[in-house]
Amino acid sequence: MPITYTAFKGSPSGTIQEETVCHRDLQHDEVLVRITHSGVCGTDEHTRHTHRTLGHEGVGVIEKVGSEVVGFAPVGIGYVRGGCGACKECRLGYNFYCVTKPNNYGFDKGDEDVATWASHAVLPTIRLAKIPDAIPSEYAGPLMCAGQTVWLPFARTDIRPWHTVGILGIGGLGHLAIQFASKMGCNVVVFSGSESKRAEAKKLGANKFYTAEDLEKEDMPKGFVDHLLVTTSQMPDWKVYHSVLANRAYIYPLTISTDDFKMNQFSMIQKEITVRVLCASTIVQVNEMLGFAARHEIRPIIEEFPMTLEGINEAMGKLAAGKMRYRGVLKV
Ligand SMILES: [Zn+2]
Ligand SMILES: [Zn+2]
């Protein structure tokens, strides 16, 4: 029996439309998830010009399981939605790079009607995360994209508690990165364009806070940031930020940009700077991130909107205007 549900889809003009979707019945390894919450992310802004169901920071409960599935609930849905399970990348856990059956929101073709701005989603269990009881669903949603994105440097590199971690930008990603770095025990330094975010940054765990004007001052400390997590939608002027980087520093661009990465090569050689780009986490790493967030009470700061056309348009407008504090969450 086909499954019908309501979905919010993009269109070439960018207008978001509510549609009834008819999806084939469950395969043996799939589940039907009733969505309860979904975050709103900058990637949705990129995807709204395609005729696909939108959303990739979802939380829901399993309503129906395929013949070979043992259910668990509630579940988290991120931007990696599947994979063949058999190729080398899938066996390593990096389903994002699946060779034969990639299924990533905003990157590959795949099930175009499967996303989280919808009443339901049909998904294989291979990439479903288990949401800890301690994290309410409205807070778990943003952890499924923003959370797992800022977790990447901690999960996959050699950041140590005694290192200085710089966070560039306080938005949907940055406000979570500050909390993770702080709870990891790192010395957390926040760089922001806005003085108005100083108090919030300190509350989230920042040890130091610098504005763009501070960077130009004579007494601005130099050469002290071991790892710089870039969470702004655009890359900064690297001539300005080069001075704060330590020798052998790492830069992690964490947002999606189609711009070129521009840094003078000689200045990179002077300090042996490494640009480390990370995109894919394993589902084990996602579950570890959720467990860490649960234990350390790391929560996104959210603004809730109803999951209706009006609610979605209001949330997307606020996000585009740079006024979201700090992550929009759609509630069914
Ligand atoms: Zn996202
Ligand atoms: Zn695969």
CSV table of C-alpha atoms and ligand atoms in Angstrom, one decimal:
chain,number,residue,atom,x,y,z
A,1,MET,CA,0.0,0.0,0.0
A,2,PRO,CA,1.5,3.4,-0.9
A,3,ILE,CA,1.9,5.9,1.9
A,4,THR,CA,0.5,9.4,1.6
A,5,TYR,CA,1.6,12.4,3.7
A,6,THR,CA,1.9,16.1,3.7
A,7,ALA,CA,5.2,17.7,2.6
A,8,PHE,CA,6.6,21.2,2.2
A,9,LYS,CA,8.5,21.4,-1.1
A,10,GLY,CA,10.6,24.0,-2.9
A,11,SER,CA,10.0,25.2,-6.4
A,12,PRO,CA,12.2,26.9,-9.1
A,13,SER,CA,11.0,30.3,-8.0
A,14,GLY,CA,11.8,29.6,-4.4
A,15,THR,CA,8.2,29.6,-3.3
A,16,ILE,CA,7.5,26.9,-0.8
A,17,GLN,CA,4.4,24.8,-1.5
A,18,GLU,CA,2.4,22.4,0.6
A,19,GLU,CA,1.7,19.1,-1.2
A,20,THR,CA,0.3,15.7,-0.6
A,21,VAL,CA,2.9,13.1,-1.5
A,22,CYS,CA,2.3,9.5,-2.4
A,23,HIS,CA,5.3,7.3,-1.6
A,24,ARG,CA,5.8,3.6,-2.2
A,25,ASP,CA,5.3,1.3,0.7
A,26,LEU,CA,8.1,0.4,3.1
A,27,GLN,CA,10.9,-1.8,2.0
A,28,HIS,CA,12.2,-4.4,4.5
A,29,ASP,CA,14.8,-2.2,6.0
A,30,GLU,CA,12.8,1.1,6.2
A,31,VAL,CA,10.6,2.8,8.8
A,32,LEU,CA,7.8,5.3,8.6
A,33,VAL,CA,8.6,8.2,10.9
A,34,ARG,CA,5.9,10.7,12.0
A,35,ILE,CA,7.8,14.0,12.2
A,36,THR,CA,7.3,16.0,15.3
A,37,HIS,CA,10.0,18.8,14.9
A,38,SER,CA,12.4,20.0,12.4
A,39,GLY,CA,15.1,22.7,12.5
A,40,VAL,CA,15.6,25.4,9.8
A,41,CYS,CA,19.1,25.6,8.4
A,42,GLY,CA,20.9,27.7,5.8
A,43,THR,CA,21.1,24.7,3.5
A,44,ASP,CA,17.3,24.8,3.2
A,45,GLU,CA,17.7,28.3,1.7
A,46,HIS,CA,19.9,26.7,-1.0
A,47,THR,CA,17.4,23.8,-1.6
A,48,ARG,CA,14.2,25.8,-1.8
A,49,HIS,CA,14.8,26.4,-5.5
A,50,THR,CA,14.4,22.7,-6.3
A,51,HIS,CA,11.1,20.8,-6.3
A,52,ARG,CA,12.1,18.6,-3.3
A,53,THR,CA,10.7,18.2,0.1
A,54,LEU,CA,12.7,20.5,2.4
A,55,GLY,CA,14.2,20.0,5.9
A,56,HIS,CA,17.0,17.9,7.3
A,57,GLU,CA,17.1,18.5,11.1
A,58,GLY,CA,14.2,16.3,12.0
A,59,VAL,CA,12.9,14.4,15.0
A,60,GLY,CA,10.0,12.0,15.1
A,61,VAL,CA,8.6,8.8,16.2
A,62,ILE,CA,8.4,5.5,14.3
A,63,GLU,CA,4.9,4.6,13.3
A,64,LYS,CA,5.5,1.6,11.1
A,65,VAL,CA,8.5,-0.7,10.5
A,66,GLY,CA,9.6,-2.8,7.6
A,67,SER,CA,9.8,-6.6,8.0
A,68,GLU,CA,13.4,-6.6,9.2
A,69,VAL,CA,13.4,-3.6,11.5
A,70,VAL,CA,13.5,-3.4,15.3
A,71,GLY,CA,12.2,0.0,16.1
A,72,PHE,CA,13.4,2.6,18.5
A,73,ALA,CA,12.0,6.1,19.3
A,74,PRO,CA,12.3,9.0,19.1
A,75,VAL,CA,14.7,9.1,16.2
A,76,GLY,CA,16.8,11.9,14.7
A,77,ILE,CA,17.1,12.5,11.0
A,78,GLY,CA,20.0,14.5,9.5
A,79,TYR,CA,21.3,15.5,6.1
A,80,VAL,CA,22.6,12.0,5.4
A,81,ARG,CA,19.5,9.9,4.9
A,82,GLY,CA,20.8,6.5,3.6
A,83,GLY,CA,23.4,4.6,1.7
A,84,CYS,CA,23.8,1.1,0.3
A,85,GLY,CA,25.3,-0.2,3.5
A,86,ALA,CA,27.7,-2.4,1.5
A,87,CYS,CA,30.3,-0.2,-0.3
A,88,LYS,CA,33.6,0.7,1.3
A,89,GLU,CA,32.4,4.2,2.4
A,90,CYS,CA,29.2,2.8,3.9
A,91,ARG,CA,31.2,0.1,5.7
A,92,LEU,CA,33.5,2.8,7.1
A,93,GLY,CA,30.3,4.6,8.3
A,94,TYR,CA,30.7,7.4,5.8
A,95,ASN,CA,27.4,6.9,4.0
A,96,PHE,CA,27.6,10.5,2.8
A,97,TYR,CA,30.1,9.2,0.3
A,98,CYS,CA,28.2,6.0,-0.7
A,99,VAL,CA,29.3,4.9,-4.1
A,100,THR,CA,26.2,3.2,-5.4
A,101,LYS,CA,23.2,4.7,-3.5
A,102,PRO,CA,24.0,8.1,-2.0
A,103,ASN,CA,21.1,9.8,-0.4
A,104,ASN,CA,22.1,13.2,1.1
A,105,TYR,CA,19.8,16.2,1.5
A,106,GLY,CA,20.9,19.1,-0.8
A,107,PHE,CA,23.7,17.1,-2.5
A,108,ASP,CA,22.4,14.1,-4.4
A,109,LYS,CA,19.4,12.9,-6.1
A,110,GLY,CA,17.6,10.3,-4.1
A,111,ASP,CA,14.2,10.2,-2.5
A,112,GLU,CA,13.1,13.7,-3.3
A,113,ASP,CA,10.0,13.5,-1.1
A,114,VAL,CA,11.9,12.3,1.9
A,115,ALA,CA,12.8,15.2,4.2
A,116,THR,CA,11.7,16.6,7.5
A,117,TRP,CA,9.4,19.5,6.7
A,118,ALA,CA,6.6,17.0,6.3
A,119,SER,CA,4.1,15.1,8.3
A,120,HIS,CA,6.0,11.9,7.7
A,121,ALA,CA,9.2,10.5,6.2
A,122,VAL,CA,10.1,7.0,4.9
A,123,LEU,CA,13.7,6.2,5.7
A,124,PRO,CA,16.1,3.3,6.0
A,125,THR,CA,17.3,2.8,9.6
A,126,ILE,CA,21.0,3.0,8.6
A,127,ARG,CA,21.3,6.7,9.4
A,128,LEU,CA,18.6,7.2,12.1
A,129,ALA,CA,20.1,8.5,15.3
A,130,LYS,CA,18.8,7.6,18.7
A,131,ILE,CA,17.7,10.7,20.6
A,132,PRO,CA,18.6,10.4,24.4
A,133,ASP,CA,15.7,10.8,26.8
A,134,ALA,CA,17.3,13.8,28.4
A,135,ILE,CA,17.0,15.9,25.2
A,136,PRO,CA,13.5,17.2,24.3
A,137,SER,CA,12.7,16.8,20.7
A,138,GLU,CA,12.6,20.5,19.9
A,139,TYR,CA,16.2,20.8,21.0
A,140,ALA,CA,17.3,17.5,19.4
A,141,GLY,CA,16.3,18.7,15.9
A,142,PRO,CA,19.0,21.3,15.4
A,143,LEU,CA,21.6,18.9,16.8
A,144,MET,CA,21.0,16.7,13.7
A,145,CYS,CA,22.6,19.2,11.3
A,146,ALA,CA,24.1,22.1,13.2
A,147,GLY,CA,25.1,19.9,16.1
A,148,GLN,CA,26.8,17.2,14.0
A,149,THR,CA,28.5,19.8,11.8
A,150,VAL,CA,30.2,21.5,14.7
A,151,TRP,CA,31.0,18.2,16.3
A,152,LEU,CA,33.1,17.1,13.3
A,153,PRO,CA,36.4,18.8,14.3
A,154,PHE,CA,36.0,17.3,17.8
A,155,ALA,CA,35.1,13.8,16.5
A,156,ARG,CA,37.7,13.6,13.7
A,157,THR,CA,40.7,15.6,14.6
A,158,ASP,CA,43.2,16.1,17.5
A,159,ILE,CA,41.6,19.0,19.4
A,160,ARG,CA,42.7,18.7,23.0
A,161,PRO,CA,41.3,20.2,26.2
A,162,TRP,CA,44.4,22.4,26.6
A,163,HIS,CA,44.1,23.9,23.1
A,164,THR,CA,42.7,27.3,22.3
A,165,VAL,CA,39.6,26.9,20.0
A,166,GLY,CA,38.4,29.9,18.1
A,167,ILE,CA,34.8,30.1,17.0
A,168,LEU,CA,34.2,32.6,14.2
A,169,GLY,CA,30.6,33.7,14.2
A,170,ILE,CA,27.7,33.2,16.7
A,171,GLY,CA,24.7,31.8,14.8
A,172,GLY,CA,23.0,28.5,14.4
A,173,LEU,CA,26.3,26.7,14.3
A,174,GLY,CA,28.5,29.0,16.3
A,175,HIS,CA,26.4,29.1,19.4
A,176,LEU,CA,26.5,25.2,19.6
A,177,ALA,CA,30.3,25.1,18.8
A,178,ILE,CA,31.0,27.4,21.8
A,179,GLN,CA,29.1,25.0,24.1
A,180,PHE,CA,30.8,21.9,22.7
A,181,ALA,CA,34.3,23.4,22.9
A,182,SER,CA,33.7,24.7,26.4
A,183,LYS,CA,32.4,21.4,27.7
A,184,MET,CA,35.4,19.7,26.1
A,185,GLY,CA,37.5,21.8,28.5
A,186,CYS,CA,39.1,23.9,25.7
A,187,ASN,CA,40.1,27.6,26.0
A,188,VAL,CA,37.2,29.1,23.9
A,189,VAL,CA,37.7,32.3,22.1
A,190,VAL,CA,34.8,33.8,20.1
A,191,PHE,CA,35.2,36.3,17.2
A,192,SER,CA,32.0,38.1,16.3
A,193,GLY,CA,31.0,41.1,14.2
A,194,SER,CA,28.6,42.2,16.9
A,195,GLU,CA,29.5,43.6,20.3
A,196,SER,CA,25.8,42.8,21.3
A,197,LYS,CA,26.6,39.1,21.4
A,198,ARG,CA,29.4,39.4,24.0
A,199,ALA,CA,27.2,38.5,27.0
A,200,GLU,CA,25.6,35.6,25.3
A,201,ALA,CA,28.9,34.2,24.2
A,202,LYS,CA,30.3,34.3,27.7
A,203,LYS,CA,27.1,32.7,29.0
A,204,LEU,CA,27.5,29.9,26.5
A,205,GLY,CA,31.1,29.2,27.7
A,206,ALA,CA,33.4,31.6,25.9
A,207,ASN,CA,36.6,32.5,27.8
A,208,LYS,CA,37.4,35.5,25.6
A,209,PHE,CA,35.4,37.5,23.1
A,210,TYR,CA,36.7,39.8,20.3
A,211,THR,CA,34.9,42.0,17.8
A,212,ALA,CA,36.2,43.0,14.4
A,213,GLU,CA,37.4,46.3,15.9
A,214,ASP,CA,39.3,44.5,18.6
A,215,LEU,CA,41.3,42.7,15.9
A,216,GLU,CA,42.7,46.0,14.6
A,217,LYS,CA,43.8,47.3,18.0
A,218,GLU,CA,47.5,47.4,18.9
A,219,ASP,CA,47.2,45.3,22.0
A,220,MET,CA,45.2,42.5,20.3
A,221,PRO,CA,46.9,39.2,21.3
A,222,LYS,CA,48.6,37.4,18.4
A,223,GLY,CA,49.4,33.8,17.4
A,224,PHE,CA,47.2,32.0,20.0
A,225,VAL,CA,44.4,30.2,18.2
A,226,ASP,CA,45.2,26.5,17.6
A,227,HIS,CA,41.9,25.6,15.9
A,228,LEU,CA,39.6,28.1,14.2
A,229,LEU,CA,36.1,26.9,13.5
A,230,VAL,CA,34.5,29.1,10.9
A,231,THR,CA,30.7,29.1,11.3
A,232,THR,CA,29.9,32.3,9.3
A,233,SER,CA,28.1,31.9,6.0
A,234,GLN,CA,31.0,33.7,4.2
A,235,MET,CA,34.7,33.3,4.7
A,236,PRO,CA,36.4,36.2,6.5
A,237,ASP,CA,39.2,38.4,5.2
A,238,TRP,CA,42.1,36.1,6.1
A,239,LYS,CA,44.6,39.0,6.2
A,240,VAL,CA,42.8,40.1,9.3
A,241,TYR,CA,42.5,36.7,11.0
A,242,HIS,CA,46.0,35.4,10.1
A,243,SER,CA,47.5,37.3,13.1
A,244,VAL,CA,45.5,35.4,15.7
A,245,LEU,CA,46.4,32.0,14.4
A,246,ALA,CA,49.1,30.0,16.2
A,247,ASN,CA,51.9,28.3,14.4
A,248,ARG,CA,50.6,25.0,13.0
A,249,ALA,CA,47.0,26.1,13.4
A,250,TYR,CA,44.0,24.4,11.8
A,251,ILE,CA,41.2,26.2,10.1
A,252,TYR,CA,37.8,24.4,9.7
A,253,PRO,CA,35.3,25.9,7.3
A,254,LEU,CA,32.0,24.4,8.5
A,255,THR,CA,29.4,26.1,6.4
A,256,ILE,CA,28.5,25.5,2.8
A,257,SER,CA,29.9,28.1,0.4
A,258,THR,CA,30.5,28.1,-3.3
A,259,ASP,CA,33.1,30.8,-3.0
A,260,ASP,CA,36.8,30.1,-3.4
A,261,PHE,CA,38.9,29.7,-0.3
A,262,LYS,CA,41.4,32.6,-0.6
A,263,MET,CA,44.4,32.8,1.7
A,264,ASN,CA,47.9,33.9,0.7
A,265,GLN,CA,50.1,30.8,0.4
A,266,PHE,CA,53.2,32.5,1.8
A,267,SER,CA,51.3,33.5,4.9
A,268,MET,CA,50.2,29.9,5.3
A,269,ILE,CA,53.8,28.6,4.9
A,270,GLN,CA,54.9,31.1,7.6
A,271,LYS,CA,52.8,29.4,10.2
A,272,GLU,CA,52.3,25.9,8.6
A,273,ILE,CA,48.5,26.5,8.5
A,274,THR,CA,46.3,23.6,7.6
A,275,VAL,CA,42.8,24.0,6.2
A,276,ARG,CA,40.8,21.0,7.2
A,277,VAL,CA,37.4,20.5,5.5
A,278,LEU,CA,35.1,18.0,7.1
A,279,CYS,CA,31.6,17.1,6.0
A,280,ALA,CA,30.7,13.5,6.9
A,281,SER,CA,30.3,11.9,10.2
A,282,THR,CA,29.4,8.3,11.0
A,283,ILE,CA,26.1,7.5,12.7
A,284,VAL,CA,28.2,6.3,15.7
A,285,GLN,CA,29.8,9.8,15.9
A,286,VAL,CA,26.3,11.4,15.7
A,287,ASN,CA,25.1,9.2,18.6
A,288,GLU,CA,28.2,10.1,20.6
A,289,MET,CA,27.5,13.8,20.0
A,290,LEU,CA,24.0,13.4,21.2
A,291,GLY,CA,25.2,11.5,24.3
A,292,PHE,CA,27.8,14.2,25.0
A,293,ALA,CA,25.1,16.9,24.6
A,294,ALA,CA,22.7,15.1,26.9
A,295,ARG,CA,25.4,14.6,29.6
A,296,HIS,CA,26.6,18.2,29.5
A,297,GLU,CA,23.2,19.8,29.0
A,298,ILE,CA,24.2,21.3,25.7
A,299,ARG,CA,21.1,22.7,24.0
A,300,PRO,CA,20.5,24.9,21.0
A,301,ILE,CA,18.8,28.2,21.7
A,302,ILE,CA,15.7,28.0,19.6
A,303,GLU,CA,12.7,30.0,18.3
A,304,GLU,CA,9.7,27.8,17.6
A,305,PHE,CA,7.4,28.2,14.6
A,306,PRO,CA,4.4,26.1,13.5
A,307,MET,CA,5.1,23.6,10.7
A,308,THR,CA,2.7,25.4,8.3
A,309,LEU,CA,3.4,27.4,5.2
A,310,GLU,CA,3.0,30.6,7.2
A,311,GLY,CA,5.4,29.3,9.9
A,312,ILE,CA,8.0,28.2,7.4
A,313,ASN,CA,7.9,31.5,5.5
A,314,GLU,CA,8.2,33.4,8.7
A,315,ALA,CA,11.2,31.3,9.9
A,316,MET,CA,12.9,31.5,6.5
A,317,GLY,CA,12.5,35.3,6.4
A,318,LYS,CA,14.0,35.7,9.8
A,319,LEU,CA,16.9,33.4,8.9
A,320,ALA,CA,17.6,35.3,5.7
A,321,ALA,CA,17.5,38.6,7.6
A,322,GLY,CA,20.1,37.3,10.0
A,323,LYS,CA,17.7,37.7,12.9
A,324,MET,CA,17.2,34.1,14.1
A,325,ARG,CA,18.4,33.6,17.7
A,326,TYR,CA,19.8,31.1,17.0
A,327,ARG,CA,18.0,28.2,15.4
A,328,GLY,CA,14.4,28.1,14.1
A,329,VAL,CA,12.5,24.9,14.9
A,330,LEU,CA,9.2,24.0,13.2
A,331,LYS,CA,6.8,22.1,15.4
A,332,VAL,CA,4.0,19.9,14.0
B,1,ZN,ZN,21.8,22.0,7.7
B,2,ZN,ZN,27.3,2.6,0.1
